[in-house]
mmCIF file of C-alpha atoms in Angstrom:
data_model
loop_
_atom_site.group_PDB
_atom_site.id
_atom_site.type_symbol
_atom_site.label_atom_id
_atom_site.label_comp_id
_atom_site.label_asym_id
_atom_site.label_seq_id
_atom_site.Cartn_x
_atom_site.Cartn_y
_atom_site.Cartn_z
ATOM 1 C CA MET S 117 -33.849 49.654 -4.040
ATOM 2 C CA GLN S 118 -33.556 50.196 0.180
ATOM 3 C CA ASN S 119 -30.540 47.748 -0.129
ATOM 4 C CA GLY S 120 -29.134 49.320 -3.281
ATOM 5 C CA LYS S 121 -29.153 52.773 -1.740
ATOM 6 C CA SER S 122 -27.351 51.629 1.358
ATOM 7 C CA ILE S 123 -24.480 49.852 -1.608
ATOM 8 C CA CYS S 124 -24.352 53.434 -3.256
ATOM 9 C CA SER S 125 -24.096 55.126 -0.011
ATOM 10 C CA GLU S 126 -21.273 52.891 1.378
ATOM 11 C CA LEU S 127 -19.649 53.445 -2.280
ATOM 12 C CA GLN S 128 -20.240 56.509 -2.146
ATOM 13 C CA LEU S 129 -18.784 57.562 1.436
ATOM 14 C CA VAL S 130 -15.724 55.185 0.693
ATOM 15 C CA GLY S 131 -15.120 56.920 -2.641
ATOM 16 C CA ALA S 132 -15.387 60.412 -1.417
ATOM 17 C CA GLY S 133 -13.024 59.449 0.989
ATOM 18 C CA ALA S 134 -10.102 58.395 -2.034
ATOM 19 C CA VAL S 135 -10.897 61.297 -3.802
ATOM 20 C CA GLY S 136 -10.007 63.784 -0.895
ATOM 21 C CA ALA S 137 -6.782 61.293 -0.824
ATOM 22 C CA THR S 138 -5.623 61.250 -4.517
ATOM 23 C CA GLY S 139 -6.158 65.330 -4.581
ATOM 24 C CA SER S 140 -4.270 66.441 -0.859
ATOM 25 C CA SER S 141 -1.719 66.038 0.709
ATOM 26 C CA GLY S 142 -2.907 65.834 4.051
ATOM 27 C CA PRO S 143 -3.619 62.206 5.794
ATOM 28 C CA THR S 144 -6.253 60.451 4.692
ATOM 29 C CA SER S 145 -9.737 60.769 6.337
ATOM 30 C CA ILE S 146 -12.872 59.085 5.021
ATOM 31 C CA SER S 147 -16.412 59.667 6.605
ATOM 32 C CA SER S 148 -18.161 57.786 8.892
ATOM 33 C CA ASP S 149 -21.370 59.607 9.309
ATOM 34 C CA HIS S 150 -24.116 57.078 7.575
ATOM 35 C CA GLU S 151 -27.531 56.600 9.001
ATOM 36 C CA PRO S 152 -27.267 53.167 10.157
ATOM 37 C CA SER S 153 -29.349 49.971 7.671
ATOM 38 C CA SER S 154 -30.209 46.284 7.365
ATOM 39 C CA LEU S 155 -27.309 45.896 6.106
ATOM 40 C CA GLU S 156 -25.242 47.354 8.598
ATOM 41 C CA PRO S 157 -23.765 44.120 9.390
ATOM 42 C CA VAL S 158 -23.272 43.311 5.847
ATOM 43 C CA GLY S 159 -21.641 46.778 4.972
ATOM 44 C CA GLU S 160 -19.380 46.363 7.871
ATOM 45 C CA PHE S 161 -17.675 43.297 7.661
ATOM 46 C CA VAL S 162 -18.326 42.101 3.938
ATOM 47 C CA LEU S 163 -19.277 45.570 2.452
ATOM 48 C CA LYS S 164 -16.781 48.154 3.695
ATOM 49 C CA PRO S 165 -13.401 46.015 3.830
ATOM 50 C CA THR S 166 -14.107 44.680 -0.379
ATOM 51 C CA VAL S 167 -14.705 47.776 -1.335
ATOM 52 C CA THR S 168 -12.273 50.133 0.501
ATOM 53 C CA THR S 169 -9.273 47.607 -0.429
ATOM 54 C CA MET S 170 -10.947 47.900 -4.092
ATOM 55 C CA ILE S 171 -10.682 51.665 -3.824
ATOM 56 C CA LEU S 172 -7.262 52.338 -2.111
ATOM 57 C CA ASP S 173 -5.291 49.782 -4.216
ATOM 58 C CA ARG S 174 -5.769 51.417 -7.255
ATOM 59 C CA GLN S 175 -5.400 54.767 -6.949
ATOM 60 C CA GLY S 176 -4.217 56.664 -8.691
ATOM 61 C CA PRO S 177 -4.442 59.766 -11.605
ATOM 62 C CA HIS S 178 -7.638 58.354 -12.519
ATOM 63 C CA VAL S 179 -9.720 56.776 -9.091
ATOM 64 C CA SER S 180 -12.490 54.096 -10.585
ATOM 65 C CA THR S 181 -16.697 55.307 -11.627
ATOM 66 C CA LEU S 182 -19.226 54.408 -9.742
ATOM 67 C CA VAL S 183 -20.407 51.752 -12.303
ATOM 68 C CA GLN S 184 -16.762 49.735 -12.300
ATOM 69 C CA LYS S 185 -16.980 49.496 -8.405
ATOM 70 C CA MET S 186 -20.403 48.141 -8.805
ATOM 71 C CA LYS S 187 -18.735 45.820 -11.338
ATOM 72 C CA GLN S 188 -16.463 44.947 -8.792
ATOM 73 C CA ILE S 189 -18.403 44.413 -5.788
ATOM 74 C CA THR S 190 -21.048 41.952 -8.335
ATOM 75 C CA ARG S 191 -17.586 40.189 -9.951
ATOM 76 C CA PHE S 192 -16.653 39.266 -5.766
ATOM 77 C CA PHE S 193 -20.229 38.034 -4.935
ATOM 78 C CA HIS S 194 -20.512 35.792 -7.822
ATOM 79 C CA ASN S 195 -17.215 34.346 -7.204
ATOM 80 C CA ARG S 196 -17.100 31.230 -4.940
ATOM 81 C CA HIS S 197 -14.063 32.463 -2.726
ATOM 82 C CA ALA S 198 -13.143 35.707 -2.845
ATOM 83 C CA VAL S 199 -9.146 35.043 -3.786
ATOM 84 C CA SER S 200 -7.664 33.563 -6.347
ATOM 85 C CA GLY S 201 -6.096 29.953 -5.649
ATOM 86 C CA PHE S 202 -2.961 31.176 -5.946
ATOM 87 C CA VAL S 203 -3.332 33.397 -2.548
ATOM 88 C CA GLN S 204 -5.141 30.325 -1.531
ATOM 89 C CA PHE S 205 -2.428 28.248 -2.044
ATOM 90 C CA TRP S 206 0.142 30.429 -0.631
ATOM 91 C CA VAL S 207 -2.224 31.331 2.451
ATOM 92 C CA LEU S 208 -2.666 26.920 3.266
ATOM 93 C CA PHE S 209 1.319 26.616 2.108
ATOM 94 C CA ARG S 210 2.444 28.846 4.879
ATOM 95 C CA LEU S 211 0.510 27.929 7.579
ATOM 96 C CA MET S 212 1.595 23.661 6.979
ATOM 97 C CA TRP S 213 5.272 24.841 6.827
ATOM 98 C CA THR S 214 4.601 27.056 10.128
ATOM 99 C CA LYS S 215 2.783 24.005 11.317
ATOM 100 C CA ILE S 216 5.614 21.757 10.969
ATOM 101 C CA ILE S 217 8.727 24.249 11.662
ATOM 102 C CA ARG S 218 6.698 25.039 15.109
ATOM 103 C CA ASN S 219 6.420 21.052 15.622
ATOM 104 C CA ARG S 220 9.962 19.947 16.826
ATOM 105 C CA THR S 221 9.428 16.813 18.671
ATOM 106 C CA VAL S 222 7.952 15.528 14.927
ATOM 107 C CA LEU S 223 11.565 17.095 13.143
ATOM 108 C CA TRP S 224 13.789 15.395 15.729
ATOM 109 C CA ILE S 225 11.754 12.130 15.618
ATOM 110 C CA GLN S 226 12.135 12.360 11.818
ATOM 111 C CA LEU S 227 15.509 13.509 11.139
ATOM 112 C CA ILE S 228 16.638 10.216 14.122
ATOM 113 C CA HIS S 229 15.062 8.162 11.889
ATOM 114 C CA HIS S 230 16.214 8.855 8.398
ATOM 115 C CA ILE S 231 19.957 9.322 9.939
ATOM 116 C CA ALA S 232 19.408 6.131 11.740
ATOM 117 C CA CYS S 233 18.346 4.633 8.367
ATOM 118 C CA GLY S 234 21.268 5.549 6.177
ATOM 119 C CA ILE S 235 24.049 4.461 9.358
ATOM 120 C CA PHE S 236 23.392 1.476 10.962
ATOM 121 C CA ILE S 237 21.036 -0.462 7.953
ATOM 122 C CA ASP S 238 24.027 -0.842 5.386
ATOM 123 C CA PRO S 239 25.061 -3.354 3.773
ATOM 124 C CA ARG S 240 28.683 -4.345 5.705
ATOM 125 C CA GLU S 241 26.577 -6.955 7.595
ATOM 126 C CA VAL S 242 26.816 -9.074 4.663
ATOM 127 C CA LYS S 243 30.160 -8.160 4.567
ATOM 128 C CA LEU S 244 30.429 -9.326 8.106
ATOM 129 C CA VAL S 245 28.430 -12.592 7.363
ATOM 130 C CA LYS S 246 30.580 -13.272 4.447
ATOM 131 C CA LYS S 247 33.417 -12.843 6.963
ATOM 132 C CA GLU S 248 32.399 -14.738 9.759
ATOM 133 C CA CYS S 249 31.046 -18.199 7.043
ATOM 134 C CA PHE S 250 34.097 -17.809 6.245
ATOM 135 C CA ASN S 251 35.670 -18.966 8.638
ATOM 136 C CA ARG S 252 33.454 -21.694 9.728
ATOM 137 C CA TRP S 253 32.159 -19.805 13.399
ATOM 138 C CA TYR S 254 28.703 -20.383 12.411
ATOM 139 C CA GLY S 255 26.475 -22.051 8.804
ATOM 140 C CA LEU S 256 24.317 -19.909 6.277
ATOM 141 C CA PHE S 257 21.236 -22.073 6.951
ATOM 142 C CA PRO S 258 21.324 -21.385 11.228
ATOM 143 C CA TYR S 259 22.663 -17.797 10.705
ATOM 144 C CA TYR S 260 19.319 -17.283 8.031
ATOM 145 C CA LEU S 261 16.895 -19.518 10.008
ATOM 146 C CA ALA S 262 17.594 -17.006 13.294
ATOM 147 C CA LEU S 263 17.139 -14.284 11.143
ATOM 148 C CA THR S 264 14.234 -14.662 9.689
ATOM 149 C CA LEU S 265 12.675 -15.802 13.426
ATOM 150 C CA SER S 266 13.996 -13.027 15.698
ATOM 151 C CA ARG S 267 12.436 -10.568 13.922
ATOM 152 C CA LEU S 268 8.894 -12.231 14.346
ATOM 153 C CA PRO S 269 8.335 -11.183 17.879
ATOM 154 C CA VAL S 270 8.548 -7.317 17.439
ATOM 155 C CA GLN S 271 6.342 -7.168 13.716
ATOM 156 C CA LEU S 272 4.196 -8.835 15.258
ATOM 157 C CA PHE S 273 3.896 -6.340 18.419
ATOM 158 C CA LEU S 274 3.628 -4.021 15.448
ATOM 159 C CA ASN S 275 1.369 -5.110 13.322
ATOM 160 C CA ILE S 276 -0.788 -5.703 16.271
ATOM 161 C CA VAL S 277 -0.895 -2.180 17.116
ATOM 162 C CA PHE S 278 -1.270 -0.641 13.970
ATOM 163 C CA THR S 279 -4.327 -3.529 13.070
ATOM 164 C CA MET S 280 -5.612 -2.305 16.288
ATOM 165 C CA LEU S 281 -5.833 1.189 15.515
ATOM 166 C CA VAL S 282 -6.745 0.983 11.488
ATOM 167 C CA TYR S 283 -9.303 -1.020 12.618
ATOM 168 C CA TRP S 284 -11.044 0.492 15.469
ATOM 169 C CA LEU S 285 -10.726 4.349 13.905
ATOM 170 C CA SER S 286 -12.500 2.688 10.283
ATOM 171 C CA GLY S 287 -15.466 1.866 12.605
ATOM 172 C CA LEU S 288 -15.497 -1.283 11.948
ATOM 173 C CA PRO S 289 -17.729 -4.430 13.144
ATOM 174 C CA PRO S 290 -16.755 -4.518 16.937
ATOM 175 C CA GLU S 291 -16.383 -8.009 16.109
ATOM 176 C CA PHE S 292 -12.927 -10.419 17.880
ATOM 177 C CA PHE S 293 -13.839 -12.612 15.155
ATOM 178 C CA ARG S 294 -13.443 -9.794 12.217
ATOM 179 C CA TYR S 295 -10.709 -8.711 13.359
ATOM 180 C CA SER S 296 -8.507 -11.438 13.641
ATOM 181 C CA LEU S 297 -9.016 -11.844 10.689
ATOM 182 C CA PHE S 298 -7.538 -8.595 9.658
ATOM 183 C CA ALA S 299 -4.883 -8.852 11.785
ATOM 184 C CA LEU S 300 -3.845 -12.015 10.781
ATOM 185 C CA VAL S 301 -3.586 -10.579 7.030
ATOM 186 C CA GLY S 302 -2.064 -7.712 7.882
ATOM 187 C CA ILE S 303 1.209 -9.929 9.261
ATOM 188 C CA ILE S 304 0.824 -11.950 5.938
ATOM 189 C CA VAL S 305 1.701 -9.181 3.702
ATOM 190 C CA SER S 306 4.113 -7.670 5.926
ATOM 191 C CA LEU S 307 5.895 -10.572 6.515
ATOM 192 C CA CYS S 308 5.520 -10.414 2.449
ATOM 193 C CA ALA S 309 6.505 -7.780 1.875
ATOM 194 C CA GLU S 310 10.136 -8.303 4.004
ATOM 195 C CA GLY S 311 10.544 -10.970 2.714
ATOM 196 C CA PHE S 312 10.779 -9.243 -1.185
ATOM 197 C CA GLY S 313 12.893 -6.849 -0.025
ATOM 198 C CA LEU S 314 15.458 -8.922 1.319
ATOM 199 C CA MET S 315 14.798 -10.816 -1.780
ATOM 200 C CA ILE S 316 16.103 -7.862 -3.675
ATOM 201 C CA GLY S 317 19.000 -6.583 -1.163
ATOM 202 C CA ALA S 318 20.747 -10.578 -1.361
ATOM 203 C CA THR S 319 20.112 -10.825 -4.540
ATOM 204 C CA PHE S 320 21.386 -7.352 -6.027
ATOM 205 C CA ASN S 321 24.102 -4.830 -4.839
ATOM 206 C CA VAL S 322 23.732 -1.463 -3.601
ATOM 207 C CA MET S 323 23.494 0.667 -6.496
ATOM 208 C CA ASN S 324 21.109 -2.184 -8.764
ATOM 209 C CA GLY S 325 19.177 -3.159 -5.549
ATOM 210 C CA SER S 326 18.756 0.436 -4.895
ATOM 211 C CA ALA S 327 17.003 0.820 -8.725
ATOM 212 C CA ILE S 328 15.387 -2.301 -8.936
ATOM 213 C CA GLY S 329 12.988 -2.941 -6.344
ATOM 214 C CA PRO S 330 11.598 0.391 -6.696
ATOM 215 C CA LEU S 331 11.047 -0.914 -10.794
ATOM 216 C CA THR S 332 9.592 -3.974 -9.318
ATOM 217 C CA ILE S 333 7.308 -2.596 -6.522
ATOM 218 C CA ALA S 334 5.823 0.323 -9.203
ATOM 219 C CA PRO S 335 3.849 -2.037 -10.787
ATOM 220 C CA PHE S 336 2.933 -3.835 -7.771
ATOM 221 C CA LEU S 337 0.932 -1.401 -6.687
ATOM 222 C CA GLY S 338 -0.167 -0.485 -10.286
ATOM 223 C CA LEU S 339 -1.636 -4.069 -10.138
ATOM 224 C CA ALA S 340 -3.100 -4.236 -6.782
ATOM 225 C CA ILE S 341 -6.312 -1.517 -7.385
ATOM 226 C CA TYR S 342 -6.148 -2.453 -11.035
ATOM 227 C CA GLY S 343 -9.476 -3.113 -12.364
ATOM 228 C CA PHE S 344 -11.932 -3.023 -9.491
ATOM 229 C CA ASP S 345 -14.491 -0.416 -11.384
ATOM 230 C CA PHE S 346 -14.957 -2.820 -13.979
ATOM 231 C CA ALA S 347 -14.259 -6.465 -12.936
ATOM 232 C CA PRO S 348 -16.387 -8.396 -15.367
ATOM 233 C CA GLN S 349 -14.083 -7.071 -18.166
ATOM 234 C CA ILE S 350 -10.617 -7.515 -17.162
ATOM 235 C CA PRO S 351 -8.919 -9.746 -19.455
ATOM 236 C CA VAL S 352 -8.025 -13.477 -18.230
ATOM 237 C CA ILE S 353 -4.587 -12.731 -18.548
ATOM 238 C CA MET S 354 -4.590 -9.553 -16.413
ATOM 239 C CA GLN S 355 -6.098 -11.662 -13.958
ATOM 240 C CA TRP S 356 -3.531 -14.635 -13.649
ATOM 241 C CA LEU S 357 -1.424 -10.918 -13.809
ATOM 242 C CA MET S 358 -2.625 -9.955 -11.540
ATOM 243 C CA ARG S 359 -1.468 -12.494 -8.795
ATOM 244 C CA VAL S 360 1.952 -11.790 -9.313
ATOM 245 C CA SER S 361 1.336 -8.910 -6.683
ATOM 246 C CA PHE S 362 1.272 -9.939 -3.524
ATOM 247 C CA ILE S 363 -0.471 -6.329 -2.911
ATOM 248 C CA ARG S 364 -3.541 -7.058 -4.587
ATOM 249 C CA GLY S 365 -3.886 -10.270 -2.958
ATOM 250 C CA GLY S 366 -3.770 -8.004 0.712
ATOM 251 C CA VAL S 367 -6.356 -5.874 -1.505
ATOM 252 C CA VAL S 368 -8.154 -8.777 -1.740
ATOM 253 C CA SER S 369 -8.176 -10.347 1.288
ATOM 254 C CA VAL S 370 -9.217 -7.143 3.236
ATOM 255 C CA VAL S 371 -12.144 -6.295 1.830
ATOM 256 C CA LEU S 372 -13.448 -10.867 1.739
ATOM 257 C CA VAL S 373 -12.401 -9.387 5.493
ATOM 258 C CA VAL S 374 -14.168 -6.582 5.769
ATOM 259 C CA PHE S 375 -17.145 -7.022 3.959
ATOM 260 C CA GLY S 376 -17.643 -11.158 3.853
ATOM 261 C CA TYR S 377 -18.655 -13.792 6.487
ATOM 262 C CA ASN S 378 -22.274 -12.160 6.811
ATOM 263 C CA ARG S 379 -21.454 -8.305 7.730
ATOM 264 C CA ALA S 380 -24.726 -6.763 8.342
ATOM 265 C CA ARG S 381 -25.779 -4.180 6.131
ATOM 266 C CA LEU S 382 -24.527 -0.766 5.683
ATOM 267 C CA GLU S 383 -25.810 1.941 7.340
ATOM 268 C CA CYS S 384 -26.901 4.590 4.354
ATOM 269 C CA ASN S 385 -29.554 8.163 5.146
ATOM 270 C CA GLU S 386 -30.610 8.220 1.579
ATOM 271 C CA MET S 387 -33.393 6.761 0.088
ATOM 272 C CA TYR S 388 -31.783 4.301 -1.871
ATOM 273 C CA CYS S 389 -28.741 2.978 -1.580
ATOM 274 C CA HIS S 390 -27.287 0.183 -4.078
ATOM 275 C CA PHE S 391 -24.370 -0.889 -2.201
ATOM 276 C CA ASP S 392 -25.437 -1.154 1.235
ATOM 277 C CA ASP S 393 -25.674 -5.180 1.415
ATOM 278 C CA PRO S 394 -22.167 -6.553 1.584
ATOM 279 C CA LYS S 395 -22.927 -9.271 -0.771
ATOM 280 C CA VAL S 396 -23.614 -6.559 -3.595
ATOM 281 C CA LEU S 397 -20.628 -4.680 -3.466
ATOM 282 C CA LEU S 398 -18.198 -8.182 -2.786
ATOM 283 C CA HIS S 399 -20.452 -9.605 -6.218
ATOM 284 C CA TYR S 400 -19.966 -5.889 -8.097
ATOM 285 C CA VAL S 401 -16.305 -6.044 -7.606
ATOM 286 C CA ARG S 402 -16.543 -9.899 -8.655
ATOM 287 C CA ILE S 403 -14.455 -11.395 -5.659
ATOM 288 C CA ASP S 404 -17.081 -12.737 -4.082
ATOM 289 C CA ASN S 405 -16.366 -16.382 -5.990
ATOM 290 C CA THR S 406 -13.418 -16.229 -4.522
ATOM 291 C CA THR S 407 -11.872 -17.504 -0.058
ATOM 292 C CA LEU S 408 -9.929 -15.913 2.569
ATOM 293 C CA LEU S 409 -8.131 -18.939 2.745
ATOM 294 C CA PHE S 410 -7.229 -19.444 -0.828
ATOM 295 C CA GLU S 411 -5.790 -15.711 -1.255
ATOM 296 C CA LEU S 412 -4.201 -15.936 2.391
ATOM 297 C CA GLY S 413 -2.224 -19.124 0.862
ATOM 298 C CA ILE S 414 -1.088 -17.760 -2.181
ATOM 299 C CA LEU S 415 0.634 -15.213 -0.112
ATOM 300 C CA VAL S 416 1.886 -17.888 2.443
ATOM 301 C CA SER S 417 3.124 -19.132 -0.848
ATOM 302 C CA MET S 418 4.804 -15.852 -2.225
ATOM 303 C CA THR S 419 7.008 -15.292 0.874
ATOM 304 C CA LEU S 420 8.084 -18.849 1.218
ATOM 305 C CA PHE S 421 8.859 -18.539 -2.302
ATOM 306 C CA TYR S 422 10.787 -15.011 -1.582
ATOM 307 C CA ARG S 423 12.717 -16.564 1.317
ATOM 308 C CA LEU S 424 13.910 -19.520 -0.581
ATOM 309 C CA VAL S 425 14.919 -17.057 -3.057
ATOM 310 C CA CYS S 426 16.906 -15.025 -0.957
ATOM 311 C CA TYR S 427 18.895 -17.822 0.598
ATOM 312 C CA LEU S 428 19.952 -19.439 -2.873
ATOM 313 C CA SER S 429 21.342 -15.617 -3.533
ATOM 314 C CA LEU S 430 22.629 -15.372 -0.086
ATOM 315 C CA ARG S 431 24.267 -18.760 -0.505
ATOM 316 C CA ARG S 432 25.868 -18.014 -4.348
ATOM 317 C CA ARG S 433 26.729 -14.799 -2.807
ATOM 318 C CA PHE S 434 29.218 -16.539 -0.292
ATOM 319 C CA TYR S 435 30.299 -19.687 -1.751
ATOM 320 C CA LYS S 436 30.984 -18.382 -4.991
#
C-alpha cells in the first residue's frame, strides 16, 4: 500500500502540473515538493520520466484520467522493452551507420579495394595472352603453369595467417598437429575454390560468367550444410550429390579435424551434456565412417579437375 500511495502521489503531482500547463498560458511548472519514500530512486529514474512523457506528450483539450495513467504504467512494466521494435531498429541503425561513417580508414580500404578489383582484374589479360601466344612469344602450357605456381606463395602465406587467427580465436586445443591439419584443409579448399573460379572465367565470357558463377556456387553452399541434423535419413542419391560440392568436403574435413583424432571431452557446466564426447557428435552427423585422407583426396581431385578444365578452355579459346 505504501508503494501504491507513492506511485499515486507521483501521478497526482505530474498530472497537476500538466493540467496547470494546459489551463494557463504561463510557463509550465511541476511541483516536486513531496516527502521522500522508498520508491525515490525508482521514481527518479524510471517512473518520473515515463509518466511525465506519457502525460506531456498527450496534452490537449482532455487530459488522461488517473485510471488511464495507471494502465499505461502497468503496460510499461509488463512490456519487455520500453519502446517498440521499430524504434529499437531505428536507433541501432543510426548508431551503426554513425560508426561506419566515423571509421574513415575502413571506408577508404573498402573503396580502394573495390575500385582496384574493377580496374586491374578484368578480361584484358586473356586478350593480351592470346596475342602473345599467337606471336609465339611463349606457349600456353608454360604460361598456365607459371600462373598457377606464382600465386602459391602468397596464397599459402595468407591462408596460414587466416587459419592461425581463426584457430586461436575459436578456442581450439593448442596442438600443433591439429592446427597443421586445420591449415592444410584451409589451403586445399582455397586452391579448389580458385580453380573453380578460373574454370568459370576461362570457359565463359564476361557476361555469361558473371551469371553462371553465382548460379553454380549457390547449390554448393546449400549442399555444404545439408543434412547435418537428419543425417541418418539422407537418401543415397543426395549423399552422392553432396560429393559434388567442394565446400561440403571442406566442412566435413574441418569437423573431422576439430572433433576427431582423440580429442578430449568438451567442457560443459550442465549436469548432463549429450555432446560433450566428440565421438558422439561425429556419430550423430554420420561422418565417423569417413577419414580425413579420403576427404582431402576428393578435394585434391576436384582441384586438379578444375585446373584441367580451365587449361582446356583457354586452349580452345586461343587456338580455335
